[in-house]
Short mmCIF file of C-alpha atoms (C1' of nucleotides) and ligand atoms in Angstrom, two decimals:
data_model
loop_
_atom_site.label_atom_id
_atom_site.label_comp_id
_atom_site.label_asym_id
_atom_site.label_seq_id
_atom_site.Cartn_x
_atom_site.Cartn_y
_atom_site.Cartn_z
CA MET A 191 -17.99 -66.85 -12.63
CA LEU A 192 -19.82 -65.40 -15.56
CA ALA A 193 -19.25 -62.16 -17.42
CA ILE A 194 -22.33 -60.08 -18.07
CA GLY A 195 -22.51 -61.10 -21.73
CA THR A 196 -22.51 -64.78 -20.86
CA LEU A 197 -25.24 -64.23 -18.28
CA ALA A 198 -27.17 -62.29 -20.88
CA LYS A 199 -26.94 -65.12 -23.40
CA ARG A 200 -27.85 -67.82 -20.87
CA THR A 201 -31.00 -65.98 -19.81
CA GLY A 202 -31.99 -64.39 -23.07
CA THR A 203 -31.61 -60.93 -21.66
CA LYS A 204 -29.83 -57.88 -23.10
CA VAL A 205 -26.72 -56.72 -21.31
CA GLN A 206 -28.21 -53.28 -20.73
CA THR A 207 -31.29 -54.84 -19.24
CA ILE A 208 -29.18 -56.66 -16.65
CA ARG A 209 -27.46 -53.44 -15.69
CA TYR A 210 -30.87 -51.78 -15.52
CA TYR A 211 -32.18 -54.46 -13.15
CA GLU A 212 -29.16 -53.88 -10.95
CA GLN A 213 -29.76 -50.13 -11.03
CA ILE A 214 -33.34 -50.47 -9.81
CA GLY A 215 -32.29 -52.95 -7.13
CA LEU A 216 -33.90 -56.04 -8.65
CA LEU A 217 -30.54 -57.75 -8.96
CA PRO A 218 -27.89 -57.37 -6.27
CA GLU A 219 -24.62 -55.64 -7.07
CA PRO A 220 -22.33 -58.42 -8.25
CA GLY A 221 -18.63 -58.82 -7.55
CA ARG A 222 -16.18 -57.09 -9.87
CA THR A 223 -12.84 -57.93 -11.41
CA GLU A 224 -9.79 -55.78 -10.64
CA GLY A 225 -10.60 -53.83 -13.77
CA GLY A 226 -14.19 -53.25 -12.68
CA GLN A 227 -16.08 -55.76 -14.81
CA ARG A 228 -19.09 -57.54 -13.27
CA ARG A 229 -18.84 -61.23 -12.50
CA TYR A 230 -21.86 -63.36 -11.68
CA GLY A 231 -22.50 -66.65 -9.90
CA ASP A 232 -25.22 -69.27 -10.12
CA THR A 233 -27.43 -67.46 -7.63
CA ASP A 234 -27.52 -64.50 -9.93
CA LEU A 235 -28.30 -66.76 -12.86
CA ASP A 236 -31.27 -68.27 -11.01
CA ARG A 237 -32.55 -64.91 -9.89
CA LEU A 238 -32.34 -63.41 -13.35
CA ALA A 239 -34.03 -66.46 -14.88
CA PHE A 240 -36.82 -66.05 -12.35
CA ILE A 241 -37.21 -62.39 -13.23
CA ARG A 242 -37.27 -63.08 -16.96
CA HIS A 243 -39.83 -65.79 -16.55
CA ALA A 244 -42.07 -63.60 -14.46
CA ARG A 245 -41.78 -60.89 -17.10
CA GLN A 246 -42.67 -63.38 -19.83
CA LEU A 247 -45.79 -64.21 -17.87
CA GLY A 248 -46.66 -60.53 -17.85
CA PHE A 249 -45.91 -59.68 -14.22
CA THR A 250 -44.72 -56.11 -13.73
CA LEU A 251 -41.27 -55.52 -12.28
CA GLU A 252 -42.95 -54.45 -9.04
CA ALA A 253 -44.94 -57.68 -8.83
CA THR A 254 -41.77 -59.57 -9.76
CA ARG A 255 -39.96 -57.86 -6.91
CA GLU A 256 -42.68 -58.97 -4.51
CA LEU A 257 -42.52 -62.52 -5.83
CA LEU A 258 -38.76 -62.56 -5.36
CA ASP A 259 -39.10 -61.32 -1.79
CA LEU A 260 -41.63 -64.03 -1.05
CA SER A 261 -39.47 -66.64 -2.72
CA ASP A 262 -36.68 -65.69 -0.32
CA ASN A 263 -38.86 -66.61 2.69
CA PRO A 264 -39.71 -70.28 2.21
CA ASP A 265 -41.61 -70.63 5.49
CA ARG A 266 -44.27 -68.06 4.81
CA SER A 267 -47.70 -68.92 3.55
CA CYS A 268 -48.02 -68.84 -0.17
CA ALA A 269 -51.31 -67.00 0.05
CA GLU A 270 -49.60 -63.75 -0.86
CA VAL A 271 -48.03 -65.31 -3.90
CA ASP A 272 -51.39 -66.54 -5.02
CA VAL A 273 -52.91 -63.09 -4.51
CA ILE A 274 -50.30 -61.62 -6.83
CA ALA A 275 -50.79 -64.33 -9.42
CA HIS A 276 -54.54 -63.95 -9.20
CA ARG A 277 -54.30 -60.22 -9.64
CA GLN A 278 -52.16 -60.83 -12.71
CA LEU A 279 -54.69 -63.30 -14.05
CA LYS A 280 -57.49 -60.75 -13.69
CA GLU A 281 -55.32 -58.15 -15.40
CA VAL A 282 -54.70 -60.48 -18.32
CA GLU A 283 -58.38 -61.35 -18.58
CA VAL A 284 -59.40 -57.71 -18.68
CA ARG A 285 -56.88 -57.03 -21.41
CA ILE A 286 -58.11 -60.03 -23.39
CA SER A 287 -61.74 -58.97 -23.31
CA ARG A 288 -60.83 -55.43 -24.28
CA LEU A 289 -58.79 -56.67 -27.21
CA GLU A 290 -61.55 -59.05 -28.32
CA ALA A 291 -63.95 -56.15 -28.54
CA LEU A 292 -61.41 -54.29 -30.67
CA ARG A 293 -60.86 -57.32 -32.82
CA LYS A 294 -64.57 -57.73 -33.46
CA GLU A 295 -65.02 -54.12 -34.38
CA LEU A 296 -61.97 -54.02 -36.66
CA LYS A 297 -63.17 -57.12 -38.45
CA ARG A 298 -66.61 -55.62 -38.93
CA MET A 299 -65.21 -52.37 -40.26
CA LEU A 300 -63.06 -54.24 -42.75
CA ARG A 301 -65.86 -56.53 -43.83
CA GLU A 302 -68.24 -53.66 -44.49
CA CYS A 303 -65.74 -51.59 -46.45
CA SER A 304 -66.61 -51.12 -50.12
CA ARG A 305 -62.93 -50.88 -51.03
CA ASP A 306 -63.54 -47.88 -53.19
CA THR A 307 -62.47 -44.28 -52.56
CA VAL A 308 -61.54 -42.85 -49.19
CA SER A 309 -64.76 -40.87 -49.12
CA ASP A 310 -66.76 -44.14 -49.00
CA CYS A 311 -64.41 -46.00 -46.71
CA ARG A 312 -66.32 -47.67 -43.94
CA VAL A 313 -63.26 -47.76 -41.71
CA LEU A 314 -62.84 -43.99 -41.77
CA GLU A 315 -66.58 -43.54 -41.46
CA VAL A 316 -66.63 -45.49 -38.22
CA LEU A 317 -63.62 -43.60 -36.94
CA ARG A 318 -65.33 -40.31 -37.66
CA ASP A 319 -68.66 -41.34 -36.23
CA HIS A 320 -68.59 -43.22 -33.01
CA SER A 321 -72.31 -44.07 -33.15
CA ALA A 322 -71.47 -46.32 -36.14
CA CYS A 323 -69.27 -48.35 -33.87
CA LEU A 324 -70.46 -51.35 -31.90
CA ALA A 325 -67.64 -51.46 -29.37
CA ASN A 326 -68.31 -50.06 -25.91
CA HIS A 327 -65.14 -48.15 -25.27
CA ASP A 328 -66.67 -46.23 -22.38
CA LYS A 329 -67.01 -49.29 -20.23
CA GLY A 330 -63.40 -50.16 -20.61
CA VAL A 331 -64.21 -53.27 -22.65
CA MET B 278 -65.22 -21.12 -30.34
CA LEU B 279 -64.29 -23.53 -27.61
CA ALA B 280 -61.74 -23.19 -24.84
CA ILE B 281 -59.42 -26.12 -24.35
CA GLY B 282 -61.31 -27.34 -21.28
CA THR B 283 -64.59 -27.48 -23.14
CA LEU B 284 -62.98 -29.35 -26.01
CA ALA B 285 -61.47 -31.74 -23.49
CA LYS B 286 -64.86 -32.43 -21.90
CA ARG B 287 -66.65 -32.87 -25.23
CA THR B 288 -64.14 -35.46 -26.42
CA GLY B 289 -63.28 -37.15 -23.16
CA THR B 290 -59.66 -36.06 -23.40
CA LYS B 291 -57.42 -34.48 -20.77
CA VAL B 292 -56.35 -30.91 -21.39
CA GLN B 293 -52.67 -31.88 -21.22
CA THR B 294 -53.28 -34.55 -23.85
CA ILE B 295 -54.71 -32.01 -26.28
CA ARG B 296 -51.65 -29.82 -25.82
CA TYR B 297 -49.51 -32.92 -26.28
CA TYR B 298 -51.22 -33.76 -29.56
CA GLU B 299 -50.61 -30.24 -30.73
CA GLN B 300 -46.98 -30.48 -29.72
CA ILE B 301 -46.41 -33.61 -31.79
CA GLY B 302 -48.26 -32.11 -34.76
CA LEU B 303 -51.34 -34.32 -34.61
CA LEU B 304 -53.61 -31.36 -34.02
CA PRO B 305 -52.99 -28.06 -35.83
CA GLU B 306 -52.05 -24.98 -33.82
CA PRO B 307 -55.36 -23.35 -33.01
CA GLY B 308 -56.19 -19.65 -32.92
CA ARG B 309 -55.53 -17.76 -29.71
CA THR B 310 -57.26 -15.03 -27.75
CA GLU B 311 -55.50 -11.71 -27.15
CA GLY B 312 -54.33 -13.13 -23.87
CA GLY B 313 -52.87 -16.22 -25.54
CA GLN B 314 -55.46 -18.85 -24.73
CA ARG B 315 -56.31 -21.47 -27.32
CA ARG B 316 -59.69 -21.38 -29.08
CA TYR B 317 -61.03 -24.28 -31.13
CA GLY B 318 -63.63 -24.70 -33.87
CA ASP B 319 -65.75 -27.59 -35.03
CA THR B 320 -63.04 -28.88 -37.34
CA ASP B 321 -60.77 -29.33 -34.38
CA LEU B 322 -63.54 -31.07 -32.47
CA ASP B 323 -64.03 -33.56 -35.29
CA ARG B 324 -60.35 -34.17 -35.71
CA LEU B 325 -59.81 -34.79 -32.00
CA ALA B 326 -62.86 -37.08 -31.83
CA PHE B 327 -61.38 -39.05 -34.72
CA ILE B 328 -58.03 -39.32 -32.97
CA ARG B 329 -59.63 -40.47 -29.71
CA HIS B 330 -61.70 -43.06 -31.47
CA ALA B 331 -58.70 -44.41 -33.33
CA ARG B 332 -56.85 -44.61 -30.03
CA GLN B 333 -59.75 -46.46 -28.41
CA LEU B 334 -59.54 -48.98 -31.22
CA GLY B 335 -55.88 -49.46 -30.38
CA PHE B 336 -54.28 -47.66 -33.33
CA THR B 337 -50.93 -46.06 -32.50
CA LEU B 338 -50.58 -42.31 -32.86
CA GLU B 339 -48.48 -42.92 -35.97
CA ALA B 340 -51.19 -45.07 -37.56
CA THR B 341 -53.74 -42.45 -36.48
CA ARG B 342 -51.71 -39.79 -38.21
CA GLU B 343 -51.71 -41.85 -41.41
CA LEU B 344 -55.46 -42.37 -41.16
CA LEU B 345 -56.01 -38.65 -40.68
CA ASP B 346 -53.88 -37.90 -43.72
CA LEU B 347 -55.87 -40.34 -45.81
CA SER B 348 -59.12 -38.99 -44.47
CA ASP B 349 -58.09 -35.56 -45.76
CA ASN B 350 -57.85 -36.89 -49.31
CA PRO B 351 -61.35 -38.19 -50.10
CA ASP B 352 -60.58 -39.11 -53.71
CA ARG B 353 -57.84 -41.60 -53.01
CA SER B 354 -58.44 -45.30 -52.91
CA CYS B 355 -59.22 -46.68 -49.50
CA ALA B 356 -56.86 -49.58 -50.00
CA GLU B 357 -54.25 -47.88 -47.81
CA VAL B 358 -56.78 -47.37 -45.05
CA ASP B 359 -57.65 -51.01 -45.18
CA VAL B 360 -53.98 -51.98 -45.06
CA ILE B 361 -53.57 -49.97 -41.86
CA ALA B 362 -56.71 -51.44 -40.32
CA HIS B 363 -55.68 -54.91 -41.33
CA ARG B 364 -52.25 -54.44 -39.79
CA GLN B 365 -53.95 -53.30 -36.60
CA LEU B 366 -56.24 -56.32 -36.65
CA LYS B 367 -53.24 -58.68 -36.96
CA GLU B 368 -51.51 -56.81 -34.16
CA VAL B 369 -54.56 -57.22 -31.92
CA GLU B 370 -54.83 -60.92 -32.77
CA VAL B 371 -51.19 -61.55 -31.93
CA ARG B 372 -51.65 -59.82 -28.61
CA ILE B 373 -54.77 -61.83 -27.87
CA SER B 374 -53.12 -65.17 -28.51
CA ARG B 375 -50.12 -64.19 -26.43
CA LEU B 376 -52.35 -63.17 -23.56
CA GLU B 377 -54.42 -66.34 -23.85
CA ALA B 378 -51.28 -68.42 -23.42
CA LEU B 379 -50.44 -66.42 -20.30
CA ARG B 380 -53.97 -66.79 -19.01
CA LYS B 381 -53.87 -70.52 -19.45
CA GLU B 382 -50.54 -70.86 -17.69
CA LEU B 383 -51.53 -68.57 -14.83
CA LYS B 384 -54.72 -70.51 -14.28
CA ARG B 385 -52.82 -73.79 -14.29
CA MET B 386 -50.26 -72.51 -11.80
CA LEU B 387 -52.99 -71.33 -9.47
CA ARG B 388 -54.99 -74.53 -9.81
CA GLU B 389 -52.02 -76.70 -8.98
CA CYS B 390 -50.90 -74.70 -5.99
CA SER B 391 -51.24 -76.50 -2.66
CA ARG B 392 -51.81 -73.21 -0.84
CA ASP B 393 -49.35 -74.14 1.83
CA THR B 394 -45.95 -72.59 2.50
CA VAL B 395 -43.91 -70.65 0.02
CA SER B 396 -41.48 -73.53 -0.31
CA ASP B 397 -44.26 -75.69 -1.79
CA CYS B 398 -45.85 -72.98 -3.88
CA ARG B 399 -46.46 -74.16 -7.39
CA VAL B 400 -46.52 -70.61 -8.73
CA LEU B 401 -43.01 -69.91 -7.54
CA GLU B 402 -41.88 -73.35 -8.63
CA VAL B 403 -42.97 -72.65 -12.18
CA LEU B 404 -41.35 -69.23 -12.11
CA ARG B 405 -38.10 -70.78 -10.95
CA ASP B 406 -38.18 -73.66 -13.41
CA HIS B 407 -39.24 -72.84 -16.91
CA SER B 408 -39.48 -76.48 -17.89
CA ALA B 409 -42.45 -76.79 -15.55
CA CYS B 410 -44.22 -74.21 -17.67
CA LEU B 411 -46.40 -75.10 -20.62
CA ALA B 412 -46.37 -71.71 -22.27
CA ASN B 413 -44.06 -71.23 -25.27
CA HIS B 414 -42.61 -67.81 -24.54
CA ASP B 415 -39.83 -68.30 -27.04
CA LYS B 416 -42.09 -68.39 -30.02
CA GLY B 417 -43.68 -65.12 -29.06
CA VAL B 418 -46.99 -66.80 -28.24
"C1'" DG C 194 -66.07 -1.18 -12.73
"C1'" DC C 195 -63.94 -4.35 -9.63
"C1'" DT C 196 -62.95 -8.57 -7.52
"C1'" DT C 197 -62.47 -13.27 -7.30
"C1'" DG C 198 -61.22 -17.74 -8.52
"C1'" DA C 199 -61.54 -21.23 -12.01
"C1'" DA C 200 -59.33 -22.09 -15.95
"C1'" DC C 201 -55.67 -21.12 -18.76
"C1'" DC C 202 -50.49 -20.63 -19.92
"C1'" DT C 203 -45.36 -22.61 -20.27
"C1'" DC C 204 -41.94 -25.52 -18.71
"C1'" DT C 205 -40.18 -29.31 -16.64
"C1'" DA C 206 -40.11 -33.82 -14.87
"C1'" DC C 207 -42.06 -38.35 -14.36
"C1'" DC C 208 -44.29 -43.13 -15.47
"C1'" DC C 209 -42.81 -48.29 -17.38
"C1'" DA C 210 -39.50 -51.29 -19.02
"C1'" DC C 211 -36.29 -51.11 -21.41
"C1'" DT C 212 -32.98 -49.78 -25.66
"C1'" DG C 213 -29.37 -47.25 -27.94
"C1'" DT C 214 -25.30 -44.41 -28.40
"C1'" DA C 215 -20.77 -42.14 -27.43
"C1'" DG C 216 -16.48 -42.43 -25.78
"C1'" DC C 217 -13.57 -44.82 -23.09
"C1'" DT C 218 -11.25 -49.17 -20.64
"C1'" DT C 219 -10.47 -54.12 -19.83
"C1'" DG C 220 -9.90 -59.01 -20.83
"C1'" DT C 221 -8.33 -62.66 -23.64
"C1'" DA C 222 -6.71 -65.41 -27.49
"C1'" DA C 223 -3.38 -65.72 -31.17
"C1'" DT D 38 2.50 -57.92 -27.79
"C1'" DT D 39 -1.19 -56.81 -30.17
"C1'" DA D 40 -5.80 -56.66 -31.76
"C1'" DC D 41 -10.35 -56.32 -30.91
"C1'" DA D 42 -14.46 -58.14 -28.70
"C1'" DA D 43 -16.60 -57.14 -24.80
"C1'" DG D 44 -16.88 -54.49 -20.90
"C1'" DC D 45 -17.60 -49.81 -18.49
"C1'" DT D 46 -20.39 -45.13 -17.34
"C1'" DA D 47 -23.52 -41.66 -18.43
"C1'" DC D 48 -27.01 -39.94 -20.80
"C1'" DA D 49 -30.93 -39.66 -24.25
"C1'" DG D 50 -34.86 -41.65 -26.29
"C1'" DT D 51 -39.10 -44.75 -26.96
"C1'" DG D 52 -44.83 -44.39 -26.60
"C1'" DG D 53 -48.50 -42.08 -24.91
"C1'" DG D 54 -49.40 -39.55 -22.03
"C1'" DT D 55 -49.79 -37.41 -16.81
"C1'" DA D 56 -48.58 -34.25 -12.87
"C1'" DG D 57 -47.01 -30.18 -10.77
"C1'" DA D 58 -45.00 -25.48 -10.13
"C1'" DG D 59 -45.58 -20.93 -10.72
"C1'" DG D 60 -47.57 -17.43 -13.22
"C1'" DT D 61 -51.55 -15.11 -16.26
"C1'" DT D 62 -56.25 -14.52 -18.23
"C1'" DC D 63 -61.15 -14.83 -18.53
"C1'" DA D 64 -65.79 -14.33 -17.06
"C1'" DA D 65 -69.40 -14.16 -13.66
"C1'" DG D 66 -71.27 -11.89 -9.71
"C1'" DC D 67 -71.62 -7.80 -7.14
ZN1 ZN E 608 -61.94 -48.85 -46.69
ZN1 ZN E 609 -65.84 -47.21 -31.27
ZN1 ZN E 610 -48.97 -70.89 -4.03
ZN1 ZN E 611 -43.08 -70.11 -18.87
#
DNA sequence: GCTTGAACCTCTACCCACTGTAGCTTGTAA
DNA sequence: TTACAAGCTACAGTGGGTAGAGGTTCAAGC
């Protein structure tokens, strides 16, 4: 049986985060020692590793919860899993294209800057005057 | 003079957000009517437009605050501005490369999935077993 | 001038996904 | 036995807003 600190180290999680996951019902309440300290088994280790990996891949805790639920029912079709993963993929792709637009505009601003006084700064100029900006913020990209 | 709702519409900001910016000292306290309602001038309009544009380009409110301060001192060198913008560019680039790694791995997971039962689902398999994953989460990429 | 109702006001709580702190108790190795 | 690392609970705070309750003010139409 593992103490919470050991579990934390093995999964690269902070102790508080583990207690937080328990609090929101993502991890089951573990057994306790006489003195009230949490003790974990291998099932908990696997479950927490799963959660951490899902988080590293950008899934929300809610999506992670759904994935865990599905993972607990091995006979069901994996279509639902794939829907969640696909949704996450779309999400990531939207964020990428948004960030690429920002990257482009930031680079342009910096390239065009005269590096003189603030009053001539192209960066501030663009910030003040949206029409000098090539990014389409309105369209969410 | 503009009421808060008009200012909100003109800048594409929610009314609550404007009050929030005032609360954190990003917008100055405006004049009020006899009855206590806020009234804004063109200076406020420009300042809020600047803030919104900086936000759309991904700058944090803290960075935006620094940019506003610099913008108020037209005689200073724009080097500081460029440092902030450059920092933001780096930030954006880090986020992009992280997201691209996720994108790649999500696509791979989905491509390899047999679309059968949950027990055979490649997506869940990868989530359960990090060694089946090609993304390097450890290195922050 | 009066009525109506949209828009304003303050205050509080909530979102996500944690993280940090204070003040106390327990477990374990020397 | 003692020292102290590691555990415990409870609560506050992060960023960047957003939502709602419950009350007040403004302005247009009559
Ligand atoms: Zn500049
Ligand atoms: Zn722009
Ligand atoms: Zn699958
Ligand atoms: Zn991975």
